[in-house]
Short mmCIF file of C-alpha atoms in Angstrom, two decimals:
data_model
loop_
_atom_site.label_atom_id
_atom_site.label_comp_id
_atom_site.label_asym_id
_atom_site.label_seq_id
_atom_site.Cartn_x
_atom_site.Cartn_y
_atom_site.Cartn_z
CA UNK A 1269 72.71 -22.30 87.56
CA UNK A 1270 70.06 -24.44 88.99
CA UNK A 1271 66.38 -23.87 87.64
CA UNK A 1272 63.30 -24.39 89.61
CA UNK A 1273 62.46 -27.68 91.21
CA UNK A 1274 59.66 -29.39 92.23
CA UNK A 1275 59.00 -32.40 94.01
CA UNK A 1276 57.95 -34.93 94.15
CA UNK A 1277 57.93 -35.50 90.20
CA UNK A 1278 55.23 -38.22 90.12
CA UNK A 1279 52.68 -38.38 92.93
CA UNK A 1280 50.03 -41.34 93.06
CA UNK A 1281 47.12 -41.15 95.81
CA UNK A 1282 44.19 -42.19 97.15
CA UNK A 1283 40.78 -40.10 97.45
CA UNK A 1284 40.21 -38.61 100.44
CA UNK A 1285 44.17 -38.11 101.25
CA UNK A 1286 46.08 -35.12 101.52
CA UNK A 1287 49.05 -34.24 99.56
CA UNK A 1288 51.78 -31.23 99.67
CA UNK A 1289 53.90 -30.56 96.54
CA UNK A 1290 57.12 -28.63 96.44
CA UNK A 1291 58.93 -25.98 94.65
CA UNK A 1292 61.96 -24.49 94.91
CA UNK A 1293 62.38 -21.42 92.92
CA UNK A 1294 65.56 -20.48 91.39
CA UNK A 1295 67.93 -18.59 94.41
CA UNK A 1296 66.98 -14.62 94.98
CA UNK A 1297 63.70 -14.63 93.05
CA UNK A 1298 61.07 -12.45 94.43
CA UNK A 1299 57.89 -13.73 92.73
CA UNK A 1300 56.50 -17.32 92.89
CA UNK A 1301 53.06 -18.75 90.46
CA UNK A 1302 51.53 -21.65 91.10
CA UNK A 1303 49.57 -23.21 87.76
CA UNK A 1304 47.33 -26.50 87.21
CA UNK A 1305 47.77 -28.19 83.84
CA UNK A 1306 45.08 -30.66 82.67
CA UNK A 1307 45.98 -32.79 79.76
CA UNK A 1308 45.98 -31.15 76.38
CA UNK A 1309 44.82 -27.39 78.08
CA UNK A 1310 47.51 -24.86 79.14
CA UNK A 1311 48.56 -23.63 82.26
CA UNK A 1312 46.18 -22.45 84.13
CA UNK A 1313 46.67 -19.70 87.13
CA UNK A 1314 45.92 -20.70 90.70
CA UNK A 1315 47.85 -18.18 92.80
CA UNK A 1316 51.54 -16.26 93.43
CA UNK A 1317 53.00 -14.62 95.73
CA UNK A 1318 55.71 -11.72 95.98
CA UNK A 1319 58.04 -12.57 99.10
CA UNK A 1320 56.34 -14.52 101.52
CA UNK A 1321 52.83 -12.20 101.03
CA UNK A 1322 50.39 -14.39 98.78
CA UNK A 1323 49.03 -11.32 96.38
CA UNK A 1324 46.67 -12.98 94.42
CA UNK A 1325 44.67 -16.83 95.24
CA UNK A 1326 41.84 -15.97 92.69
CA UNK A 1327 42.83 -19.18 90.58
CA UNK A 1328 42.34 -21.35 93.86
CA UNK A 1329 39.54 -23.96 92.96
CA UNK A 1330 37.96 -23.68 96.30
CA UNK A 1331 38.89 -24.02 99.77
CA UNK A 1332 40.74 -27.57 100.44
CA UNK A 1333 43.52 -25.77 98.10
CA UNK A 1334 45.97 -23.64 100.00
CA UNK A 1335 49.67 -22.21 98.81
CA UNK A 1336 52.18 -21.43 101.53
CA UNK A 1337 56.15 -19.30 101.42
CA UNK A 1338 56.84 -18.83 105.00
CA UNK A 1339 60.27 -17.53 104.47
CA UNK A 1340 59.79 -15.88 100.70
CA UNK A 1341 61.64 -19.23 99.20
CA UNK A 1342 60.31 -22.33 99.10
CA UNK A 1343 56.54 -23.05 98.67
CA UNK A 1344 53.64 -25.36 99.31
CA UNK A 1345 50.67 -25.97 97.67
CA UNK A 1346 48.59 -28.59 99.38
CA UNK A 1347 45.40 -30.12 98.54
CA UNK A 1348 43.31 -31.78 101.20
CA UNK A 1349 40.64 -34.57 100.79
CA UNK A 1350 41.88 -34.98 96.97
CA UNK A 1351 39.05 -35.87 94.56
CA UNK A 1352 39.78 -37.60 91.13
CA UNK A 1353 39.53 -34.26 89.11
CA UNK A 1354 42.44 -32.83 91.26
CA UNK A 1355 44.46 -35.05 88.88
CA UNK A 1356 46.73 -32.73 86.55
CA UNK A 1357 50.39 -31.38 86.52
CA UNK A 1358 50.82 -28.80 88.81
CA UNK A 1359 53.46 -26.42 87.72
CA UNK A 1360 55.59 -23.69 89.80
CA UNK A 1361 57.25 -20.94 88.05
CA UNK A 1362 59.19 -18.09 89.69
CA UNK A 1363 60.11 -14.65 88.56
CA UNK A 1364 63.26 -12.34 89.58
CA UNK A 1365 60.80 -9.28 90.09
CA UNK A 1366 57.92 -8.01 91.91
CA UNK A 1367 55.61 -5.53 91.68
CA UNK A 1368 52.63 -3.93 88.29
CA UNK A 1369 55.40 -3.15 85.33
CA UNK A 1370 57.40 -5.84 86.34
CA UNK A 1371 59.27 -7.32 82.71
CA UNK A 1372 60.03 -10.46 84.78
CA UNK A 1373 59.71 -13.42 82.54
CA UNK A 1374 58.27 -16.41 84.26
CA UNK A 1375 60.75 -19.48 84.68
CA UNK A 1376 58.96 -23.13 85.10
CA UNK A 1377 59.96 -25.90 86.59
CA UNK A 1378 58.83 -29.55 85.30
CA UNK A 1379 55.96 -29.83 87.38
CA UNK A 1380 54.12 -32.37 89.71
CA UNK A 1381 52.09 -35.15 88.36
CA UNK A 1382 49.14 -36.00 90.29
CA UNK A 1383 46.91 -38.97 89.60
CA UNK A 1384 44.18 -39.14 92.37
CA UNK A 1385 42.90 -42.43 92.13
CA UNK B 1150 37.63 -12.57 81.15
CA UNK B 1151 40.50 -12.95 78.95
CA UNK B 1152 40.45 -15.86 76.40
CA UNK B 1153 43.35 -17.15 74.65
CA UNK B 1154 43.25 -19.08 71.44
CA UNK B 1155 45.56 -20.90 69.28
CA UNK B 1156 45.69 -22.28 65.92
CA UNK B 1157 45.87 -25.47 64.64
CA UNK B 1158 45.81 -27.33 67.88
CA UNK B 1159 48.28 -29.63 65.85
CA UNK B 1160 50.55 -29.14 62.95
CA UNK B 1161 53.29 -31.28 60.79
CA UNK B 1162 55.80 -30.43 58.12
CA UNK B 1163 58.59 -31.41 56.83
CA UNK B 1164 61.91 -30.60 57.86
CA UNK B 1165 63.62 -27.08 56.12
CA UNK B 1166 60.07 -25.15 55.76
CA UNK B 1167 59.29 -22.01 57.40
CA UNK B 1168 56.26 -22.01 59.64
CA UNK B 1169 53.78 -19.37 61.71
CA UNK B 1170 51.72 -20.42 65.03
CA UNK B 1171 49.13 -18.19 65.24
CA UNK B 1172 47.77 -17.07 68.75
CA UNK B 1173 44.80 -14.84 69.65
CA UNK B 1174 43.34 -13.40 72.52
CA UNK B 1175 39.55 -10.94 73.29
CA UNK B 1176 41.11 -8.60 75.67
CA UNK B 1177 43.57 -5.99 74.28
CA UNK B 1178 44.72 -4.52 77.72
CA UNK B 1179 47.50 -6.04 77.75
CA UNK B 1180 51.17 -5.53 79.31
CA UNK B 1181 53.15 -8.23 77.25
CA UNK B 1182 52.56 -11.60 76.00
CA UNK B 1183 55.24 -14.42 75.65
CA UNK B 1184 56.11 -17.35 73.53
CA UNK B 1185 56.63 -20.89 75.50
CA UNK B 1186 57.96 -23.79 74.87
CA UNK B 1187 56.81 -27.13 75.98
CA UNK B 1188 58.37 -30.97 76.17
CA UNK B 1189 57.23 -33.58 77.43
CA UNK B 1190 58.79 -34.18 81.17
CA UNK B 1191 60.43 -31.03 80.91
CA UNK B 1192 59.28 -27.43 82.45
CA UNK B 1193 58.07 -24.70 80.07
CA UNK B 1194 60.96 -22.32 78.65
CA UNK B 1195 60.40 -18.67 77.54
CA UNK B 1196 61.26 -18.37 74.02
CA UNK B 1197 59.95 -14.99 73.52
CA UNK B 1198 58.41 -12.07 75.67
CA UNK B 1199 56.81 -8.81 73.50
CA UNK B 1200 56.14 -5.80 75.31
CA UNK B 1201 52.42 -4.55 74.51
CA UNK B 1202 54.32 -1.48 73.06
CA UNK B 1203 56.45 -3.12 70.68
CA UNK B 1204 55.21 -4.71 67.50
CA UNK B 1205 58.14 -8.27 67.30
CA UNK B 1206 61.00 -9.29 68.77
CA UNK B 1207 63.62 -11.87 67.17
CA UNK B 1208 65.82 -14.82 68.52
CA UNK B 1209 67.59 -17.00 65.87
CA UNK B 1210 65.30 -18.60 63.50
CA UNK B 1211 62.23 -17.55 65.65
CA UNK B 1212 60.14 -14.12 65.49
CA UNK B 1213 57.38 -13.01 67.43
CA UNK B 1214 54.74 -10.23 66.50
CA UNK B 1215 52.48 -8.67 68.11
CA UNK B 1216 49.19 -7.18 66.81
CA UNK B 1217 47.32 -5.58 69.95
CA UNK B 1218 44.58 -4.11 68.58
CA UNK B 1219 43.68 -6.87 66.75
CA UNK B 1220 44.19 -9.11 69.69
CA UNK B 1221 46.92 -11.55 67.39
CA UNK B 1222 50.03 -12.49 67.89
CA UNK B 1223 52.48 -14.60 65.08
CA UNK B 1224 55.29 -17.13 66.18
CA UNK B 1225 57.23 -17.49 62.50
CA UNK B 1226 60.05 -20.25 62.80
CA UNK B 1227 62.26 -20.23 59.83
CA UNK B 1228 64.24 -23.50 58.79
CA UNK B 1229 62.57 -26.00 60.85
CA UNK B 1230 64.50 -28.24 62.43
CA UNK B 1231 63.35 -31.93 64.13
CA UNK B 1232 64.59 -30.33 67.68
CA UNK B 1233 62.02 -27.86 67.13
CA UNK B 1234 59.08 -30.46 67.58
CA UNK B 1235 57.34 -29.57 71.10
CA UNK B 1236 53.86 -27.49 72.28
CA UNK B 1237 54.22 -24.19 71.72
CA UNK B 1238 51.97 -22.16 74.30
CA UNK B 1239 51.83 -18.28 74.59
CA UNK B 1240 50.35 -16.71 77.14
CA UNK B 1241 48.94 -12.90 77.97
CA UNK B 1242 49.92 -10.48 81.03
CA UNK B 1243 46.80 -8.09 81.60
CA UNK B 1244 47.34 -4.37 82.61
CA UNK B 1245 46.15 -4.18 86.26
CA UNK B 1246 46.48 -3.11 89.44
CA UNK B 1247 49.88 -3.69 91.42
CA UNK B 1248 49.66 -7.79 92.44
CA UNK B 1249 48.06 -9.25 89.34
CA UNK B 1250 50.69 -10.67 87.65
CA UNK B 1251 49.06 -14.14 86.06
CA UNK B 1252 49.49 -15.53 83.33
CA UNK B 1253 46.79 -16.53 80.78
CA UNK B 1254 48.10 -19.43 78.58
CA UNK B 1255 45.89 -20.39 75.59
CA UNK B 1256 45.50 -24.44 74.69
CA UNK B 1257 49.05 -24.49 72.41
CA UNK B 1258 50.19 -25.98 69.08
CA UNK B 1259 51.44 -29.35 69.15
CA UNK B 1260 54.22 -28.94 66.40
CA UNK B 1261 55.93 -31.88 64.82
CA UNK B 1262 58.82 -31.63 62.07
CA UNK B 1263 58.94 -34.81 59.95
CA UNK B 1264 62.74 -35.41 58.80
#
């Protein structure tokens, strides 16, 4: 079946712009994570969110990062005003369950390259 | 806050030897920890997820252990093969409340199998 998806794959912009990146978790799964990946570092956590409820945005950088899942499927994570260290991989993963004691392993998509130029 | 560390960041051999990525981290309150893999263009895939109260689990030619007390886990990988070149990452669940679910990924092993 189809794995998660994220789009666009490559994204090039200029300072001061906006951008929104996809994801599309795989069909029926409850939990979606959104990580940053510098170059050479692992994932890092930014937020996730169970459903459509955001549970945890303590990985947020600050406040011109937000994460959206209106309808508990697809999500959003857009940065406004993006600043050159923005630039990193942004990766989605998604999980089939919810909830502390959850065994759900995390499933990643290929991520987003951003280059903020 | 919980640290994750591997060792070596980077590691060759040849083709046909057996091989252990090492992976620590400070805080043992943990609920499981998994095994990634990483290519380049390509997502991350699970290879292996211990539960805090086991002590390894096994797929093929890999096998995972898991130390908590010590704070260490093992990735052995028998037979290396070229495919098996990539970044291996793990990564650490903490026990918590209900909605902490994050991972915490350490800086992975960039392993390369010379044919």
């Amino acid at each position: 079946g189809a794995g998660v998806s994220q789009s666009p794959r490559y994204k090039v912009t200029k300072r001061g712009q906006d951008v929104a990146l996809r994801c599309d978790p795989i069909s029926g799964h409850v939990s979606l994570y959104w990580y940053r990946q510098a170059l050479g570092q692992g994932p890092e956590f930014l937020t996730y969110f169970n459903y459509e409820a955001q549970q945890d945005k303590s990985g947020l950088p600050n406040d011109r990062f937000s994460a959206e899942r209106p309808e508990g499927s697809i999500s959003t994570l857009t940065i406004q005003r993006t600043e050159q260290r923005d630039s990193a991989m942004y990766r989605c993963a998604s999980s089939p369950l919810a909830g502390a004691g959850a065994l759900g392993t995390q499933y990643f998509g290929p991520g987003t390259r951003l280059l903020v130029l | 806050k919980q640290e994750v560390t591997q060792i070596p960041a980077a590691l060759s051999v040849p083709e046909g030897e057996n091989l252990v990525l090492n992976c620590s981290f400070t805080d043992s309150a943990i609920y499981n920890l998994q095994w990634f893999r990483q290519d380049p263009g390509k997502g991350l895939t699970s290879l292996l997820l211990i539960q805090s109260s086991q002590r390894e689990q096994t797929s093929g030619r890999l096998n995972a252990s898991l130390d908590k007390s010590s704070g260490r886990s093992t990735l052995y990988i028998a037979a290396s093969q070229p495919g098996d070149s990539a970044t291996y990452l793990c990564a650490v669940r903490l026990i918590s409340n209900f909605g902490n679910e994050k991972l915490t990924f350490g800086t992975g092993t960039r392993l390369t199998i010379i044919p």
